[in-house]
GROMACS .gro file of C-alpha atoms in nm:
model
  249
    1MET     CA    1   1.770  23.578  14.866
    2MET     CA    2   1.910  23.578  15.218
    3TRP     CA    3   1.667  23.851  15.323
    4LEU     CA    4   1.375  23.637  15.205
    5PHE     CA    5   1.507  23.332  15.385
    6MET     CA    6   1.593  23.515  15.709
    7GLU     CA    7   1.241  23.657  15.725
    8THR     CA    8   1.111  23.299  15.722
    9ALA     CA    9   1.375  23.179  15.969
   10ARG     CA   10   1.281  23.452  16.217
   11ALA     CA   11   0.910  23.381  16.177
   12THR     CA   12   0.964  23.012  16.255
   13GLY     CA   13   1.219  23.068  16.531
   14VAL     CA   14   1.511  22.880  16.375
   15VAL     CA   15   1.772  23.156  16.326
   16GLU     CA   16   2.012  22.975  16.561
   17ARG     CA   17   2.013  22.680  16.316
   18VAL     CA   18   2.104  22.892  16.013
   19HIS     CA   19   2.457  22.909  15.872
   20SER     CA   20   2.568  23.126  15.581
   21TYR     CA   21   2.862  23.033  15.359
   22TYR     CA   22   3.091  23.217  15.124
   23ALA     CA   23   3.302  23.002  14.888
   24SER     CA   24   3.624  23.194  14.828
   25LEU     CA   25   3.787  23.177  14.486
   26GLY     CA   26   4.127  23.263  14.632
   27LEU     CA   27   4.341  23.498  14.425
   28LEU     CA   28   4.058  23.553  14.177
   29ASP     CA   29   3.819  23.698  14.431
   30TRP     CA   30   3.746  24.064  14.372
   31PRO     CA   31   3.960  24.251  14.627
   32GLY     CA   32   3.876  24.557  14.829
   33ILE     CA   33   3.989  24.882  14.669
   34THR     CA   34   4.044  25.241  14.774
   35TYR     CA   35   3.893  25.484  14.524
   36HIS     CA   36   3.891  25.862  14.572
   37GLY     CA   37   3.988  25.803  14.933
   38VAL     CA   38   3.691  25.575  14.998
   39TYR     CA   39   3.742  25.206  15.075
   40TRP     CA   40   3.517  24.964  14.887
   41PRO     CA   41   3.522  24.613  15.041
   42GLY     CA   42   3.597  24.297  14.847
   43VAL     CA   43   3.344  24.020  14.792
   44SER     CA   44   3.455  23.824  15.099
   45GLU     CA   45   3.400  24.127  15.322
   46VAL     CA   46   3.067  24.212  15.158
   47ALA     CA   47   2.942  23.856  15.210
   48ALA     CA   48   3.020  23.873  15.582
   49GLN     CA   49   2.871  24.222  15.614
   50GLN     CA   50   2.551  24.120  15.439
   51SER     CA   51   2.513  23.810  15.655
   52THR     CA   52   2.535  24.024  15.969
   53ALA     CA   53   2.306  24.292  15.825
   54PHE     CA   54   2.036  24.033  15.758
   55GLY     CA   55   2.043  23.930  16.123
   56LEU     CA   56   2.280  23.635  16.139
   57PRO     CA   57   2.541  23.640  16.422
   58PRO     CA   58   2.900  23.661  16.288
   59GLU     CA   59   2.988  23.320  16.435
   60GLN     CA   60   2.726  23.160  16.207
   61HIS     CA   61   2.890  23.288  15.888
   62PHE     CA   62   3.167  23.079  15.734
   63GLU     CA   63   3.417  23.137  15.455
   64VAL     CA   64   3.535  22.817  15.291
   65THR     CA   65   3.775  22.741  15.008
   66ARG     CA   66   3.893  22.439  14.816
   67THR     CA   67   4.223  22.293  14.936
   68ILE     CA   68   4.475  22.037  14.815
   69THR     CA   69   4.769  21.863  14.978
   70GLY     CA   70   5.080  22.077  14.944
   71PRO     CA   71   5.443  21.967  14.898
   72ASP     CA   72   5.496  21.953  15.274
   73GLY     CA   73   5.189  21.736  15.330
   74THR     CA   74   4.971  22.014  15.474
   75ARG     CA   75   4.652  22.146  15.318
   76MET     CA   76   4.685  22.456  15.103
   77PRO     CA   77   4.431  22.666  14.906
   78HIS     CA   78   4.343  22.536  14.560
   79SER     CA   79   4.265  22.858  14.378
   80LEU     CA   80   4.031  22.889  14.083
   81LEU     CA   81   4.341  23.019  13.906
   82THR     CA   82   4.481  22.665  13.929
   83GLU     CA   83   4.166  22.532  13.762
   84ILE     CA   84   4.199  22.789  13.484
   85ALA     CA   85   4.561  22.687  13.426
   86THR     CA   86   4.458  22.319  13.418
   87TYR     CA   87   4.174  22.369  13.172
   88GLY     CA   88   4.364  22.627  12.966
   89ARG     CA   89   4.066  22.864  12.956
   90PHE     CA   90   3.828  23.059  13.173
   91PRO     CA   91   3.486  22.923  13.271
   92ARG     CA   92   3.222  23.018  13.017
   93LEU     CA   93   2.856  22.963  12.941
   94GLY     CA   94   2.812  22.592  12.872
   95SER     CA   95   3.133  22.502  13.055
   96LYS     CA   96   3.112  22.657  13.401
   97TYR     CA   97   3.346  22.412  13.568
   98CYS     CA   98   3.395  22.655  13.857
   99THR     CA   99   3.035  22.625  13.978
  100LYS     CA  100   3.066  22.278  14.127
  101SER     CA  101   3.434  22.239  14.209
  102ALA     CA  102   3.497  22.585  14.357
  103LYS     CA  103   3.157  22.662  14.507
  104GLU     CA  104   2.886  22.402  14.570
  105THR     CA  105   3.121  22.110  14.634
  106VAL     CA  106   3.335  22.317  14.872
  107VAL     CA  107   3.035  22.426  15.078
  108SER     CA  108   2.889  22.074  15.087
  109ALA     CA  109   3.223  21.929  15.200
  110SER     CA  110   3.240  22.183  15.483
  111TRP     CA  111   2.920  22.034  15.628
  112THR     CA  112   3.082  21.693  15.685
  113PRO     CA  113   3.209  21.747  16.046
  114PHE     CA  114   2.867  21.885  16.147
  115VAL     CA  115   2.686  21.599  15.971
  116THR     CA  116   2.908  21.336  16.136
  117ARG     CA  117   2.848  21.480  16.483
  118ARG     CA  118   2.475  21.537  16.445
  119LYS     CA  119   2.413  21.194  16.289
  120LYS     CA  120   2.559  21.032  16.600
  121GLU     CA  121   2.345  21.251  16.824
  122LEU     CA  122   2.023  21.198  16.627
  123GLY     CA  123   2.069  20.837  16.523
  124ARG     CA  124   1.944  20.915  16.173
  125PRO     CA  125   2.052  21.105  15.859
  126VAL     CA  126   2.084  21.481  15.910
  127ARG     CA  127   1.833  21.695  15.719
  128ILE     CA  128   1.981  22.006  15.556
  129LEU     CA  129   1.797  22.280  15.370
  130LYS     CA  130   2.029  22.440  15.114
  131VAL     CA  131   1.901  22.786  15.022
  132GLN     CA  132   2.036  22.954  14.710
  133GLY     CA  133   1.958  23.271  14.517
  134MET     CA  134   1.917  23.153  14.159
  135ARG     CA  135   1.647  23.325  13.954
  136ARG     CA  136   1.470  23.229  13.632
  137ASP     CA  137   1.572  23.561  13.476
  138GLU     CA  138   1.942  23.479  13.498
  139SER     CA  139   1.975  23.219  13.222
  140ARG     CA  140   1.790  22.972  13.003
  141SER     CA  141   1.901  22.677  13.217
  142ARG     CA  142   1.788  22.845  13.539
  143SER     CA  143   1.448  22.924  13.390
  144THR     CA  144   1.360  22.555  13.423
  145LEU     CA  145   1.458  22.514  13.789
  146SER     CA  146   1.214  22.394  14.053
  147PRO     CA  147   1.167  22.619  14.357
  148TYR     CA  148   1.199  22.321  14.594
  149ARG     CA  149   1.355  21.980  14.536
  150ASN     CA  150   1.559  21.707  14.697
  151VAL     CA  151   1.919  21.708  14.572
  152LEU     CA  152   2.083  21.438  14.788
  153ALA     CA  153   1.975  21.149  15.009
  154ASN     CA  154   2.211  20.896  15.163
  155GLY     CA  155   2.280  20.732  15.499
  156ALA     CA  156   2.441  21.046  15.641
  157ARG     CA  157   2.244  21.341  15.507
  158VAL     CA  158   1.926  21.439  15.325
  159VAL     CA  159   1.964  21.769  15.143
  160ASP     CA  160   1.674  21.969  15.002
  161GLU     CA  161   1.721  22.282  14.793
  162TRP     CA  162   1.501  22.592  14.818
  163LEU     CA  163   1.520  22.887  14.577
  164PRO     CA  164   1.308  23.160  14.742
  165ALA     CA  165   1.398  23.429  14.485
  166LEU     CA  166   1.338  23.211  14.179
  167GLU     CA  167   1.047  23.419  14.047
  168TRP     CA  168   1.203  23.759  14.117
  169THR     CA  169   1.280  23.963  13.806
  170THR     CA  170   1.603  24.155  13.762
  171ASP     CA  171   1.414  24.484  13.792
  172ALA     CA  172   1.257  24.368  14.119
  173VAL     CA  173   1.601  24.281  14.256
  174LYS     CA  174   1.740  24.622  14.161
  175GLU     CA  175   1.441  24.798  14.313
  176TRP     CA  176   1.482  24.604  14.638
  177CYS     CA  177   1.858  24.673  14.653
  178ASP     CA  178   1.805  25.044  14.597
  179SER     CA  179   1.545  25.060  14.876
  180MET     CA  180   1.742  24.872  15.141
  181PRO     CA  181   2.051  24.991  15.333
  182ILE     CA  182   2.241  24.672  15.250
  183ALA     CA  183   2.575  24.711  15.073
  184ARG     CA  184   2.620  24.543  14.737
  185HIS     CA  185   2.958  24.479  14.581
  186TRP     CA  186   3.100  24.771  14.385
  187THR     CA  187   3.128  24.581  14.054
  188TYR     CA  188   2.749  24.587  14.025
  189ASP     CA  189   2.789  24.962  13.980
  190TRP     CA  190   3.047  24.913  13.701
  191TYR     CA  191   3.315  25.073  13.916
  192PRO     CA  192   3.301  25.280  14.237
  193VAL     CA  193   3.257  25.619  14.075
  194LEU     CA  194   2.915  25.502  13.956
  195ALA     CA  195   2.809  25.372  14.295
  196THR     CA  196   2.481  25.562  14.279
  197GLY     CA  197   2.362  25.366  13.978
  198TRP     CA  198   2.373  25.019  13.823
  199ALA     CA  199   2.607  24.889  13.557
  200PRO     CA  200   2.493  24.935  13.194
  201PRO     CA  201   2.240  24.673  13.076
  202ALA     CA  202   2.497  24.511  12.845
  203ALA     CA  203   2.705  24.400  13.144
  204PRO     CA  204   2.632  24.036  13.234
  205ALA     CA  205   2.561  23.903  13.580
  206ARG     CA  206   2.894  23.855  13.755
  207CYS     CA  207   3.032  23.611  14.005
  208ALA     CA  208   3.296  23.676  14.270
  209ALA     CA  209   3.576  23.672  14.014
  210SER     CA  210   3.422  23.831  13.705
  211PRO     CA  211   3.482  24.192  13.592
  212PRO     CA  212   3.180  24.389  13.468
  213SER     CA  213   3.243  24.313  13.100
  214GLY     CA  214   3.248  23.944  13.177
  215ILE     CA  215   3.546  23.719  13.234
  216CYS     CA  216   3.362  23.430  13.401
  217CYS     CA  217   3.052  23.253  13.271
  218SER     CA  218   3.009  23.546  13.034
  219ARG     CA  219   2.722  23.610  12.796
  220SER     CA  220   2.884  23.920  12.646
  221ALA     CA  221   2.782  24.006  12.292
  222GLY     CA  222   3.020  23.878  12.029
  223GLY     CA  223   3.184  23.627  12.259
  224ARG     CA  224   3.481  23.854  12.325
  225ALA     CA  225   3.454  23.827  12.702
  226LEU     CA  226   3.816  23.766  12.787
  227GLN     CA  227   3.946  24.036  12.555
  228ARG     CA  228   3.693  24.290  12.679
  229SER     CA  229   3.749  24.202  13.045
  230THR     CA  230   4.124  24.237  13.012
  231SER     CA  231   4.084  24.571  12.839
  232TRP     CA  232   3.842  24.692  13.104
  233TRP     CA  233   4.070  24.587  13.388
  234LYS     CA  234   4.376  24.756  13.235
  235ALA     CA  235   4.179  25.075  13.172
  236PHE     CA  236   4.034  25.079  13.523
  237ALA     CA  237   4.367  25.006  13.691
  238ALA     CA  238   4.540  25.278  13.489
  239THR     CA  239   4.266  25.528  13.565
  240ALA     CA  240   4.260  25.447  13.935
  241ALA     CA  241   4.637  25.471  13.970
  242ALA     CA  242   4.719  25.761  13.741
  243THR     CA  243   4.412  25.982  13.748
  244THR     CA  244   4.251  25.941  14.089
  245GLY     CA  245   4.536  25.820  14.304
  246GLY     CA  246   4.334  25.510  14.390
  247SER     CA  247   4.513  25.191  14.483
  248MET     CA  248   4.436  24.821  14.465
  249THR     CA  249   4.471  24.655  14.805
   0.00000   0.00000   0.00000
């Protein structure tokens, strides 16, 4: 998605107005790992690397996270793990409470200082184009999305949403990724030893916190996502530590 958008931004000469955002899930973010002596970066690192690789200066990439007021009155991270403890279950298809609270809402809130400043300078609501990478192939609900729509309009900001990759098929995405020297996160390859190929077709699309067999927003067959994810993680951790000498960092 970002490659498609950055091509347009360069063509229209507005790269300096582009910001990329990564919404951290705190402790549940996939970490970087060392496997067979090779370091594989975590999702936060990959997001920053990809932003730079697509031509955006590092100072225009931002990592944001949800915060709450701590016991001492200062702001502290509000991890997705806290949300899971509150709800008593992981996010799942039909109840993806993480999508808004831990991702979209966090990014939108981070725009507020910029919006406040620019509104004073412009004397009108600030126009923002929110670009996301959803595709029709990903789910039944996303198959009905509009490629361009207005999602918010008030006295401070007018936000439009553009989905440039909406019509891309999964096969087209894989073909593009395999042809470009842009790193993808290692979980898309099942685990690092399979980094020359993609995860088996049964593995669902994963977010920053979801193991390949599906712990978050899972569509795994049989609905045994949590059980399968836990089993996968234990097996992988044991293999990495005992067999290969790999370590989680």
